[in-house]
Amino acid sequence: MTPTELSVDAAVERAVALAAGPGRTVLGITGAPGAGKSTLARRIVAAVDAAHGRGTAVQVPMDGFHLANAALDALGRHDRKGAIDTFDAAGYVALVRRLVAADEDVVWAPDFDRRVDEPVAGSIAVPGTARLVVSEGNYLLDTDAPWSVLPDLFTETWACVVDDRVRVDRLVGRHMRHGRDHEAARTWALEVDGVNAARVAAAVGRASRTVRT
C-alpha cells in the first residue's frame, strides 16, 4: 500500500497534534541524502515548542552514530562514509528503545559535528518530560537487521521525497560548504550519496507517510 503523502505544512501540523497526545511520541524521519530530513525535523521541533512550550520536542539525529573517522580508516570505509555499514546500527537501535521507553530522567544522545566531520558523544539531552522526539536518518526503514526493527519502535515513520535534481543540487552545495570543490562535491553526491539514495528509495514503501520536501 502506498503511504499517504503530506505537504510540509501538513506534516508539521500532524507533529504538533501528536505532541498533544498521551505519553511520548517518537517520530522517525527518513529519506535519501539531501532529501530535507534535518530541515523538516528542525521545523517540527520549533513548531511543537511554539505550540506546547519550550523543551516539548527534541531532535536526535541518526548521524550521531557515524563511526569515527579513525574507525572508518581502520575498516577501509572512509571513502564511502554515509553508507549503511559506516554507522553503529546496534547503538542507534538501542538509543531508540530508550527514547521509546521514556523511563529515565534524561537520555544523553550523540550529535554529529559537520565542521569536524565527526560524531560527538553525549551532546543532546532528552529529558523524561519531552513529549516528542524526532529522529532523522537515511536507514530508518531498511530491511536489514538491526535496522529492520525500527518501524515497529517509532510511533510513525515519515519518508521525505523530493525531485532527484533538487536533491543532488542540495548535496553539491552542502559538500562545497564543507570544503570540496565543485567537481569533487558533484562526484561524491552522485557516486557515494547516489548509492545510498537508491537503497533508501527501495524502502520508502514501509513508511507511515511520505512528505514532499
PDB file of C-alpha atoms in Angstrom:
ATOM      1  CA  MET A   1       0.000   0.000   0.000  1.00  0.00           C
ATOM      2  CA  THR A   2       1.337   3.433  -0.976  1.00  0.00           C
ATOM      3  CA  PRO A   3       1.896   5.724   2.042  1.00  0.00           C
ATOM      4  CA  THR A   4      -0.247   8.863   2.306  1.00  0.00           C
ATOM      5  CA  GLU A   5       1.670  11.924   1.077  1.00  0.00           C
ATOM      6  CA  LEU A   6       1.706  15.100   3.181  1.00  0.00           C
ATOM      7  CA  SER A   7       2.886  18.594   2.406  1.00  0.00           C
ATOM      8  CA  VAL A   8       5.486  20.046   4.746  1.00  0.00           C
ATOM      9  CA  ASP A   9       2.842  22.246   6.383  1.00  0.00           C
ATOM     10  CA  ALA A  10       0.514  19.279   6.907  1.00  0.00           C
ATOM     11  CA  ALA A  11       3.373  17.223   8.354  1.00  0.00           C
ATOM     12  CA  VAL A  12       4.203  19.982  10.836  1.00  0.00           C
ATOM     13  CA  GLU A  13       0.546  20.238  11.867  1.00  0.00           C
ATOM     14  CA  ARG A  14       0.409  16.478  12.404  1.00  0.00           C
ATOM     15  CA  ALA A  15       3.536  16.559  14.562  1.00  0.00           C
ATOM     16  CA  VAL A  16       2.027  19.315  16.717  1.00  0.00           C
ATOM     17  CA  ALA A  17      -1.081  17.171  17.167  1.00  0.00           C
ATOM     18  CA  LEU A  18       0.968  14.065  18.014  1.00  0.00           C
ATOM     19  CA  ALA A  19       2.830  16.002  20.702  1.00  0.00           C
ATOM     20  CA  ALA A  20      -0.500  16.836  22.329  1.00  0.00           C
ATOM     21  CA  GLY A  21      -1.421  13.177  22.750  1.00  0.00           C
ATOM     22  CA  PRO A  22      -0.862  10.970  25.791  1.00  0.00           C
ATOM     23  CA  GLY A  23       2.642   9.721  26.508  1.00  0.00           C
ATOM     24  CA  ARG A  24       5.725  10.245  24.376  1.00  0.00           C
ATOM     25  CA  THR A  25       5.762  10.204  20.582  1.00  0.00           C
ATOM     26  CA  VAL A  26       8.976   9.132  18.879  1.00  0.00           C
ATOM     27  CA  LEU A  27       8.861  10.133  15.227  1.00  0.00           C
ATOM     28  CA  GLY A  28      11.291   8.750  12.677  1.00  0.00           C
ATOM     29  CA  ILE A  29      12.010  10.823   9.574  1.00  0.00           C
ATOM     30  CA  THR A  30      13.922   9.149   6.765  1.00  0.00           C
ATOM     31  CA  GLY A  31      14.866   9.898   3.183  1.00  0.00           C
ATOM     32  CA  ALA A  32      17.794   9.931   0.814  1.00  0.00           C
ATOM     33  CA  PRO A  33      20.809  12.177   1.400  1.00  0.00           C
ATOM     34  CA  GLY A  34      19.732  15.737   0.621  1.00  0.00           C
ATOM     35  CA  ALA A  35      16.007  14.997   0.890  1.00  0.00           C
ATOM     36  CA  GLY A  36      15.489  17.589   3.624  1.00  0.00           C
ATOM     37  CA  LYS A  37      15.182  15.366   6.700  1.00  0.00           C
ATOM     38  CA  SER A  38      17.082  17.614   9.102  1.00  0.00           C
ATOM     39  CA  THR A  39      15.354  20.759   7.834  1.00  0.00           C
ATOM     40  CA  LEU A  40      11.934  19.180   8.367  1.00  0.00           C
ATOM     41  CA  ALA A  41      12.929  17.908  11.826  1.00  0.00           C
ATOM     42  CA  ARG A  42      14.103  21.366  12.896  1.00  0.00           C
ATOM     43  CA  ARG A  43      10.880  22.943  11.643  1.00  0.00           C
ATOM     44  CA  ILE A  44       8.814  20.379  13.547  1.00  0.00           C
ATOM     45  CA  VAL A  45      10.693  20.939  16.803  1.00  0.00           C
ATOM     46  CA  ALA A  46      10.281  24.708  16.500  1.00  0.00           C
ATOM     47  CA  ALA A  47       6.539  24.417  15.774  1.00  0.00           C
ATOM     48  CA  VAL A  48       5.891  21.937  18.583  1.00  0.00           C
ATOM     49  CA  ASP A  49       7.787  24.064  21.103  1.00  0.00           C
ATOM     50  CA  ALA A  50       5.882  27.152  19.960  1.00  0.00           C
ATOM     51  CA  ALA A  51       2.567  25.345  20.407  1.00  0.00           C
ATOM     52  CA  HIS A  52       3.229  23.395  23.596  1.00  0.00           C
ATOM     53  CA  GLY A  53       6.144  25.103  25.356  1.00  0.00           C
ATOM     54  CA  ARG A  54       9.907  25.154  25.062  1.00  0.00           C
ATOM     55  CA  GLY A  55      11.513  21.751  25.543  1.00  0.00           C
ATOM     56  CA  THR A  56       8.449  19.760  24.496  1.00  0.00           C
ATOM     57  CA  ALA A  57      10.289  18.444  21.413  1.00  0.00           C
ATOM     58  CA  VAL A  58      13.876  17.290  20.907  1.00  0.00           C
ATOM     59  CA  GLN A  59      15.716  16.404  17.698  1.00  0.00           C
ATOM     60  CA  VAL A  60      18.049  13.385  17.806  1.00  0.00           C
ATOM     61  CA  PRO A  61      19.885  12.655  14.524  1.00  0.00           C
ATOM     62  CA  MET A  62      20.912   9.181  13.446  1.00  0.00           C
ATOM     63  CA  ASP A  63      24.122  10.832  12.188  1.00  0.00           C
ATOM     64  CA  GLY A  64      25.389  10.882  15.771  1.00  0.00           C
ATOM     65  CA  PHE A  65      26.042   7.175  15.222  1.00  0.00           C
ATOM     66  CA  HIS A  66      28.507   7.653  12.377  1.00  0.00           C
ATOM     67  CA  LEU A  67      31.643   5.653  13.114  1.00  0.00           C
ATOM     68  CA  ALA A  68      34.589   7.903  13.905  1.00  0.00           C
ATOM     69  CA  ASN A  69      36.920   8.719  11.037  1.00  0.00           C
ATOM     70  CA  ALA A  70      39.719   6.726  12.645  1.00  0.00           C
ATOM     71  CA  ALA A  71      37.452   3.678  12.780  1.00  0.00           C
ATOM     72  CA  LEU A  72      36.443   4.151   9.141  1.00  0.00           C
ATOM     73  CA  ASP A  73      40.100   4.398   8.162  1.00  0.00           C
ATOM     74  CA  ALA A  74      40.857   1.167  10.012  1.00  0.00           C
ATOM     75  CA  LEU A  75      37.933  -0.580   8.302  1.00  0.00           C
ATOM     76  CA  GLY A  76      38.752   0.806   4.859  1.00  0.00           C
ATOM     77  CA  ARG A  77      35.345   2.518   4.536  1.00  0.00           C
ATOM     78  CA  HIS A  78      36.209   6.212   4.774  1.00  0.00           C
ATOM     79  CA  ASP A  79      35.860   6.738   1.018  1.00  0.00           C
ATOM     80  CA  ARG A  80      32.147   5.871   1.239  1.00  0.00           C
ATOM     81  CA  LYS A  81      31.244   7.471   4.551  1.00  0.00           C
ATOM     82  CA  GLY A  82      27.474   7.554   4.920  1.00  0.00           C
ATOM     83  CA  ALA A  83      26.919   4.028   3.622  1.00  0.00           C
ATOM     84  CA  ILE A  84      24.837   1.781   5.850  1.00  0.00           C
ATOM     85  CA  ASP A  85      27.872  -0.078   7.224  1.00  0.00           C
ATOM     86  CA  THR A  86      29.567   3.148   8.356  1.00  0.00           C
ATOM     87  CA  PHE A  87      27.170   3.563  11.287  1.00  0.00           C
ATOM     88  CA  ASP A  88      26.852   1.933  14.709  1.00  0.00           C
ATOM     89  CA  ALA A  89      23.454   0.465  13.868  1.00  0.00           C
ATOM     90  CA  ALA A  90      23.027  -1.531  17.075  1.00  0.00           C
ATOM     91  CA  GLY A  91      23.909   1.522  19.152  1.00  0.00           C
ATOM     92  CA  TYR A  92      21.305   3.619  17.359  1.00  0.00           C
ATOM     93  CA  VAL A  93      18.580   0.979  17.796  1.00  0.00           C
ATOM     94  CA  ALA A  94      19.436   0.730  21.498  1.00  0.00           C
ATOM     95  CA  LEU A  95      19.060   4.512  21.834  1.00  0.00           C
ATOM     96  CA  VAL A  96      15.680   4.480  20.096  1.00  0.00           C
ATOM     97  CA  ARG A  97      14.487   1.790  22.511  1.00  0.00           C
ATOM     98  CA  ARG A  98      15.497   4.011  25.447  1.00  0.00           C
ATOM     99  CA  LEU A  99      13.758   7.011  23.914  1.00  0.00           C
ATOM    100  CA  VAL A 100      10.573   4.998  23.416  1.00  0.00           C
ATOM    101  CA  ALA A 101      10.661   3.617  26.970  1.00  0.00           C
ATOM    102  CA  ALA A 102      10.832   7.179  28.368  1.00  0.00           C
ATOM    103  CA  ASP A 103      11.608   5.822  31.838  1.00  0.00           C
ATOM    104  CA  GLU A 104      14.826   7.758  32.561  1.00  0.00           C
ATOM    105  CA  ASP A 105      15.235  11.281  33.930  1.00  0.00           C
ATOM    106  CA  VAL A 106      17.419  12.124  30.954  1.00  0.00           C
ATOM    107  CA  VAL A 107      18.901  10.272  27.987  1.00  0.00           C
ATOM    108  CA  TRP A 108      22.104  11.702  26.507  1.00  0.00           C
ATOM    109  CA  ALA A 109      22.366  11.214  22.741  1.00  0.00           C
ATOM    110  CA  PRO A 110      25.276  11.867  20.383  1.00  0.00           C
ATOM    111  CA  ASP A 111      25.249  14.552  17.704  1.00  0.00           C
ATOM    112  CA  PHE A 112      27.263  14.948  14.501  1.00  0.00           C
ATOM    113  CA  ASP A 113      29.512  17.978  14.026  1.00  0.00           C
ATOM    114  CA  ARG A 114      29.819  18.729  10.310  1.00  0.00           C
ATOM    115  CA  ARG A 115      32.583  21.251  10.992  1.00  0.00           C
ATOM    116  CA  VAL A 116      34.943  18.442  12.014  1.00  0.00           C
ATOM    117  CA  ASP A 117      33.023  15.638  10.252  1.00  0.00           C
ATOM    118  CA  GLU A 118      32.843  13.571  13.444  1.00  0.00           C
ATOM    119  CA  PRO A 119      30.194  12.329  15.902  1.00  0.00           C
ATOM    120  CA  VAL A 120      30.216  13.924  19.348  1.00  0.00           C
ATOM    121  CA  ALA A 121      29.053  11.764  22.265  1.00  0.00           C
ATOM    122  CA  GLY A 122      26.698  12.997  24.992  1.00  0.00           C
ATOM    123  CA  SER A 123      25.708  16.182  23.138  1.00  0.00           C
ATOM    124  CA  ILE A 124      21.893  16.108  23.195  1.00  0.00           C
ATOM    125  CA  ALA A 125      19.849  15.884  26.396  1.00  0.00           C
ATOM    126  CA  VAL A 126      16.442  14.239  26.068  1.00  0.00           C
ATOM    127  CA  PRO A 127      14.633  14.822  29.369  1.00  0.00           C
ATOM    128  CA  GLY A 128      11.958  12.442  30.537  1.00  0.00           C
ATOM    129  CA  THR A 129       9.457  15.268  30.169  1.00  0.00           C
ATOM    130  CA  ALA A 130       9.961  15.585  26.386  1.00  0.00           C
ATOM    131  CA  ARG A 131       6.689  14.733  24.645  1.00  0.00           C
ATOM    132  CA  LEU A 132       8.023  14.450  21.083  1.00  0.00           C
ATOM    133  CA  VAL A 133      11.386  13.091  19.988  1.00  0.00           C
ATOM    134  CA  VAL A 134      12.205  13.491  16.293  1.00  0.00           C
ATOM    135  CA  SER A 135      14.978  11.314  14.939  1.00  0.00           C
ATOM    136  CA  GLU A 136      16.075  11.568  11.323  1.00  0.00           C
ATOM    137  CA  GLY A 137      18.408   9.470   9.218  1.00  0.00           C
ATOM    138  CA  ASN A 138      18.845   7.564   5.981  1.00  0.00           C
ATOM    139  CA  TYR A 139      18.203   3.997   7.040  1.00  0.00           C
ATOM    140  CA  LEU A 140      15.221   4.032   9.401  1.00  0.00           C
ATOM    141  CA  LEU A 141      13.173   1.844   7.045  1.00  0.00           C
ATOM    142  CA  ASP A 142      15.928  -0.516   5.913  1.00  0.00           C
ATOM    143  CA  THR A 143      15.022  -4.200   5.916  1.00  0.00           C
ATOM    144  CA  ASP A 144      18.416  -5.489   7.120  1.00  0.00           C
ATOM    145  CA  ALA A 145      18.904  -6.248  10.819  1.00  0.00           C
ATOM    146  CA  PRO A 146      19.156  -4.469  13.174  1.00  0.00           C
ATOM    147  CA  TRP A 147      17.623  -1.523  11.271  1.00  0.00           C
ATOM    148  CA  SER A 148      14.569  -3.615  10.389  1.00  0.00           C
ATOM    149  CA  VAL A 149      13.083  -3.326  13.901  1.00  0.00           C
ATOM    150  CA  LEU A 150      12.900   0.477  13.807  1.00  0.00           C
ATOM    151  CA  PRO A 151       9.485   0.921  12.122  1.00  0.00           C
ATOM    152  CA  ASP A 152       7.901  -1.063  14.970  1.00  0.00           C
ATOM    153  CA  LEU A 153       9.636   1.116  17.573  1.00  0.00           C
ATOM    154  CA  PHE A 154       8.733   4.524  16.155  1.00  0.00           C
ATOM    155  CA  THR A 155       5.234   5.892  16.646  1.00  0.00           C
ATOM    156  CA  GLU A 156       5.284   6.833  12.958  1.00  0.00           C
ATOM    157  CA  THR A 157       7.931   6.862  10.224  1.00  0.00           C
ATOM    158  CA  TRP A 158       7.872   9.573   7.570  1.00  0.00           C
ATOM    159  CA  ALA A 159       9.866   9.454   4.349  1.00  0.00           C
ATOM    160  CA  CYS A 160      10.938  12.722   2.722  1.00  0.00           C
ATOM    161  CA  VAL A 161      10.591  12.632  -1.059  1.00  0.00           C
ATOM    162  CA  VAL A 162      11.994  15.209  -3.477  1.00  0.00           C
ATOM    163  CA  ASP A 163      12.966  15.540  -7.132  1.00  0.00           C
ATOM    164  CA  ASP A 164      16.414  13.994  -7.647  1.00  0.00           C
ATOM    165  CA  ARG A 165      17.791  17.059  -9.426  1.00  0.00           C
ATOM    166  CA  VAL A 166      16.869  19.269  -6.467  1.00  0.00           C
ATOM    167  CA  ARG A 167      18.295  16.739  -4.036  1.00  0.00           C
ATOM    168  CA  VAL A 168      21.631  16.482  -5.855  1.00  0.00           C
ATOM    169  CA  ASP A 169      21.917  20.268  -6.114  1.00  0.00           C
ATOM    170  CA  ARG A 170      21.407  20.489  -2.348  1.00  0.00           C
ATOM    171  CA  LEU A 171      24.110  17.897  -1.767  1.00  0.00           C
ATOM    172  CA  VAL A 172      26.612  19.612  -4.052  1.00  0.00           C
ATOM    173  CA  GLY A 173      26.080  22.857  -2.170  1.00  0.00           C
ATOM    174  CA  ARG A 174      26.479  21.107   1.181  1.00  0.00           C
ATOM    175  CA  HIS A 175      29.696  19.358   0.190  1.00  0.00           C
ATOM    176  CA  MET A 176      31.142  22.601  -1.192  1.00  0.00           C
ATOM    177  CA  ARG A 177      30.352  24.423   2.050  1.00  0.00           C
ATOM    178  CA  HIS A 178      32.367  21.758   3.834  1.00  0.00           C
ATOM    179  CA  GLY A 179      35.484  22.125   1.720  1.00  0.00           C
ATOM    180  CA  ARG A 180      35.106  20.187  -1.533  1.00  0.00           C
ATOM    181  CA  ASP A 181      35.462  21.915  -4.906  1.00  0.00           C
ATOM    182  CA  HIS A 182      32.511  21.690  -7.309  1.00  0.00           C
ATOM    183  CA  GLU A 183      33.796  18.670  -9.233  1.00  0.00           C
ATOM    184  CA  ALA A 184      34.586  16.672  -6.099  1.00  0.00           C
ATOM    185  CA  ALA A 185      31.278  17.682  -4.495  1.00  0.00           C
ATOM    186  CA  ARG A 186      29.252  16.559  -7.514  1.00  0.00           C
ATOM    187  CA  THR A 187      31.192  13.292  -7.809  1.00  0.00           C
ATOM    188  CA  TRP A 188      30.501  12.482  -4.145  1.00  0.00           C
ATOM    189  CA  ALA A 189      26.822  13.451  -4.468  1.00  0.00           C
ATOM    190  CA  LEU A 190      26.316  11.214  -7.494  1.00  0.00           C
ATOM    191  CA  GLU A 191      28.603   8.275  -6.757  1.00  0.00           C
ATOM    192  CA  VAL A 192      28.681   7.904  -2.964  1.00  0.00           C
ATOM    193  CA  ASP A 193      25.425   9.567  -1.925  1.00  0.00           C
ATOM    194  CA  GLY A 194      23.754   8.152  -5.037  1.00  0.00           C
ATOM    195  CA  VAL A 195      24.284   4.547  -3.943  1.00  0.00           C
ATOM    196  CA  ASN A 196      22.843   5.331  -0.518  1.00  0.00           C
ATOM    197  CA  ALA A 197      19.889   7.173  -2.076  1.00  0.00           C
ATOM    198  CA  ALA A 198      18.983   4.127  -4.150  1.00  0.00           C
ATOM    199  CA  ARG A 199      18.977   1.949  -1.032  1.00  0.00           C
ATOM    200  CA  VAL A 200      16.757   4.401   0.829  1.00  0.00           C
ATOM    201  CA  ALA A 201      14.329   4.665  -2.112  1.00  0.00           C
ATOM    202  CA  ALA A 202      13.815   0.895  -2.138  1.00  0.00           C
ATOM    203  CA  ALA A 203      12.360   1.024   1.399  1.00  0.00           C
ATOM    204  CA  VAL A 204      10.096   4.097   1.139  1.00  0.00           C
ATOM    205  CA  GLY A 205       7.019   1.874   0.864  1.00  0.00           C
ATOM    206  CA  ARG A 206       7.469   0.905   4.524  1.00  0.00           C
ATOM    207  CA  ALA A 207       6.838   4.476   5.686  1.00  0.00           C
ATOM    208  CA  SER A 208       3.697   5.516   7.560  1.00  0.00           C
ATOM    209  CA  ARG A 209       3.564   8.650   5.382  1.00  0.00           C
ATOM    210  CA  THR A 210       5.659  10.486   2.835  1.00  0.00           C
ATOM    211  CA  VAL A 211       6.389  14.209   2.959  1.00  0.00           C
ATOM    212  CA  ARG A 212       7.039  16.165  -0.225  1.00  0.00           C
ATOM    213  CA  THR A 213      10.046  18.355   0.576  1.00  0.00           C
TER     214      THR A 213
END
